[in-house]
Amino acid sequence: MSKTRPPRKAIPDRVKLTAALRRFGLTTADVQFDHNPALALRPINELTGDTIPPANDPAYIDMLLIHEHKLKTFGRGGEKRITTADGDIGKIAKMRRVNAKEEAFRKTLLTKQTGELAPKKSKWPSRPFRQKNTTPSKDAKE
């Protein structure tokens, strides 16, 4: 009596990932997945509520080593982290600052009546000119 073999099950993605990492001498503890561009930098699709491109689109997710991921997230900064300007954290902070200023500007525009001039800002202080001496000097009379 011969038994028929059951159909093969599909290999789960987690097993495939582990096998691929092992091929390159890595483990899942050595890598992290990075959204590129960062999720906070992506616009939101009003219809779906998801980001554009979608958050879990595999075309926009990179597998990086942990130190590479930290470098991309926090920037170069050197030994003493003095700036995050070239990392995702710095870009997100800049985007928030710019959005806040833009929102304040839009609010000002919406509150202004048509044809109304914006209120004057403070005047630059002027440097006083040197006062001329109006009384003739003793040398001039002689």
Short mmCIF file of C-alpha atoms in Angstrom, two decimals:
data_model
loop_
_atom_site.label_atom_id
_atom_site.label_comp_id
_atom_site.label_asym_id
_atom_site.label_seq_id
_atom_site.Cartn_x
_atom_site.Cartn_y
_atom_site.Cartn_z
CA MET A 1 0.00 0.00 0.00
CA SER A 2 1.50 3.23 -1.11
CA LYS A 3 0.58 6.38 0.64
CA THR A 4 0.35 9.56 -1.36
CA ARG A 5 2.35 12.44 -0.11
CA PRO A 6 0.46 15.53 0.96
CA PRO A 7 1.06 18.65 -1.17
CA ARG A 8 4.02 20.78 -0.15
CA LYS A 9 3.34 23.72 2.05
CA ALA A 10 4.64 27.13 1.00
CA ILE A 11 7.76 28.26 2.83
CA PRO A 12 6.84 31.10 5.20
CA ASP A 13 8.49 34.46 4.52
CA ARG A 14 10.16 34.46 7.94
CA VAL A 15 11.92 31.19 7.13
CA LYS A 16 12.98 32.54 3.73
CA LEU A 17 14.36 35.69 5.37
CA THR A 18 16.31 33.69 7.96
CA ALA A 19 17.76 31.46 5.22
CA ALA A 20 18.77 34.47 3.10
CA LEU A 21 20.41 36.22 6.04
CA ARG A 22 22.30 33.04 6.98
CA ARG A 23 23.60 32.89 3.41
CA PHE A 24 25.24 36.28 3.98
CA GLY A 25 26.49 35.42 7.46
CA LEU A 26 23.86 37.51 9.29
CA THR A 27 21.01 36.91 11.71
CA THR A 28 17.79 38.81 12.30
CA ALA A 29 19.49 40.42 15.32
CA ASP A 30 22.10 42.01 12.99
CA VAL A 31 19.66 43.91 10.76
CA GLN A 32 16.83 46.42 11.01
CA PHE A 33 14.25 47.48 8.47
CA ASP A 34 14.15 51.11 7.45
CA HIS A 35 11.38 53.02 5.70
CA ASN A 36 12.88 55.11 2.93
CA PRO A 37 11.76 57.92 2.99
CA ALA A 38 10.91 57.99 6.70
CA LEU A 39 7.21 57.63 7.50
CA ALA A 40 7.08 61.06 9.16
CA LEU A 41 8.36 62.67 5.94
CA ARG A 42 5.69 61.12 3.71
CA PRO A 43 2.43 62.89 2.83
CA ILE A 44 -0.84 61.35 4.00
CA ASN A 45 -3.41 60.00 1.54
CA GLU A 46 -6.72 61.57 2.63
CA LEU A 47 -8.79 58.72 1.17
CA THR A 48 -6.99 55.77 2.75
CA GLY A 49 -5.37 57.42 5.77
CA ASP A 50 -2.09 55.72 4.82
CA THR A 51 1.11 57.41 3.72
CA ILE A 52 2.14 57.99 0.10
CA PRO A 53 3.76 55.57 -0.76
CA PRO A 54 2.04 53.10 1.59
CA ALA A 55 3.93 52.40 4.82
CA ASN A 56 4.47 48.68 4.16
CA ASP A 57 5.25 48.86 0.44
CA PRO A 58 8.30 46.57 0.08
CA ALA A 59 9.75 48.82 -2.63
CA TYR A 60 10.30 51.52 0.03
CA ILE A 61 11.68 49.38 2.85
CA ASP A 62 15.39 48.69 3.08
CA MET A 63 17.16 46.11 5.22
CA LEU A 64 20.16 47.78 6.86
CA LEU A 65 22.75 46.71 9.37
CA ILE A 66 22.10 48.23 12.79
CA HIS A 67 24.96 50.77 12.57
CA GLU A 68 23.81 51.81 9.05
CA HIS A 69 20.26 52.30 10.30
CA LYS A 70 21.45 54.44 13.23
CA LEU A 71 23.57 56.53 10.86
CA LYS A 72 20.59 57.12 8.55
CA THR A 73 18.26 57.92 11.46
CA PHE A 74 20.50 60.15 13.59
CA GLY A 75 23.02 61.49 11.07
CA ARG A 76 26.82 61.48 11.13
CA GLY A 77 27.36 63.77 14.10
CA GLY A 78 30.78 62.38 15.03
CA GLU A 79 31.72 61.23 18.52
CA LYS A 80 29.89 64.09 20.21
CA ARG A 81 26.54 64.32 18.52
CA ILE A 82 26.25 68.04 17.88
CA THR A 83 23.90 67.87 14.91
CA THR A 84 21.31 65.58 13.41
CA ALA A 85 20.92 67.71 10.29
CA ASP A 86 21.76 64.96 7.80
CA GLY A 87 19.68 62.25 9.51
CA ASP A 88 15.98 61.46 9.41
CA ILE A 89 15.50 62.96 12.90
CA GLY A 90 16.86 66.34 11.76
CA LYS A 91 14.78 66.31 8.57
CA ILE A 92 11.62 65.53 10.55
CA ALA A 93 12.33 68.34 13.03
CA LYS A 94 12.94 70.80 10.17
CA MET A 95 9.71 69.74 8.47
CA ARG A 96 7.77 70.37 11.69
CA ARG A 97 9.32 73.83 12.09
CA VAL A 98 8.59 74.77 8.48
CA ASN A 99 5.02 73.44 8.72
CA ALA A 100 4.39 75.45 11.90
CA LYS A 101 5.64 78.66 10.25
CA GLU A 102 3.60 77.95 7.12
CA GLU A 103 0.48 77.31 9.20
CA ALA A 104 0.96 80.61 11.05
CA PHE A 105 1.40 82.41 7.72
CA ARG A 106 -1.78 80.84 6.32
CA LYS A 107 -3.68 81.83 9.45
CA THR A 108 -2.50 85.42 9.04
CA LEU A 109 -3.60 85.45 5.41
CA LEU A 110 -7.03 84.06 6.25
CA THR A 111 -7.69 86.59 9.02
CA LYS A 112 -6.66 89.57 6.89
CA GLN A 113 -9.53 91.40 5.16
CA THR A 114 -9.33 91.81 1.39
CA GLY A 115 -7.22 94.83 0.48
CA GLU A 116 -6.16 95.41 4.07
CA LEU A 117 -2.49 96.02 4.65
CA ALA A 118 -0.60 93.94 7.14
CA PRO A 119 0.15 95.68 10.44
CA LYS A 120 3.49 97.46 10.47
CA LYS A 121 6.26 95.69 12.22
CA SER A 122 8.64 97.52 14.49
CA LYS A 123 10.72 100.16 12.80
CA TRP A 124 14.45 99.76 12.47
CA PRO A 125 16.19 102.04 14.89
CA SER A 126 17.92 104.83 13.03
CA ARG A 127 21.39 105.89 13.90
CA PRO A 128 21.41 109.56 14.84
CA PHE A 129 23.54 111.83 12.69
CA ARG A 130 26.34 113.76 14.30
CA GLN A 131 25.11 117.20 15.31
CA LYS A 132 26.83 120.06 13.54
CA ASN A 133 28.18 122.72 15.76
CA THR A 134 26.07 125.81 14.94
CA THR A 135 28.10 128.28 16.96
CA PRO A 136 31.15 129.65 15.16
CA SER A 137 34.43 128.59 16.62
CA LYS A 138 37.05 131.00 17.87
CA ASP A 139 39.36 130.16 14.97
CA ALA A 140 36.73 131.16 12.40
CA LYS A 141 36.51 134.80 13.78
CA GLU A 142 40.17 135.52 13.39
#
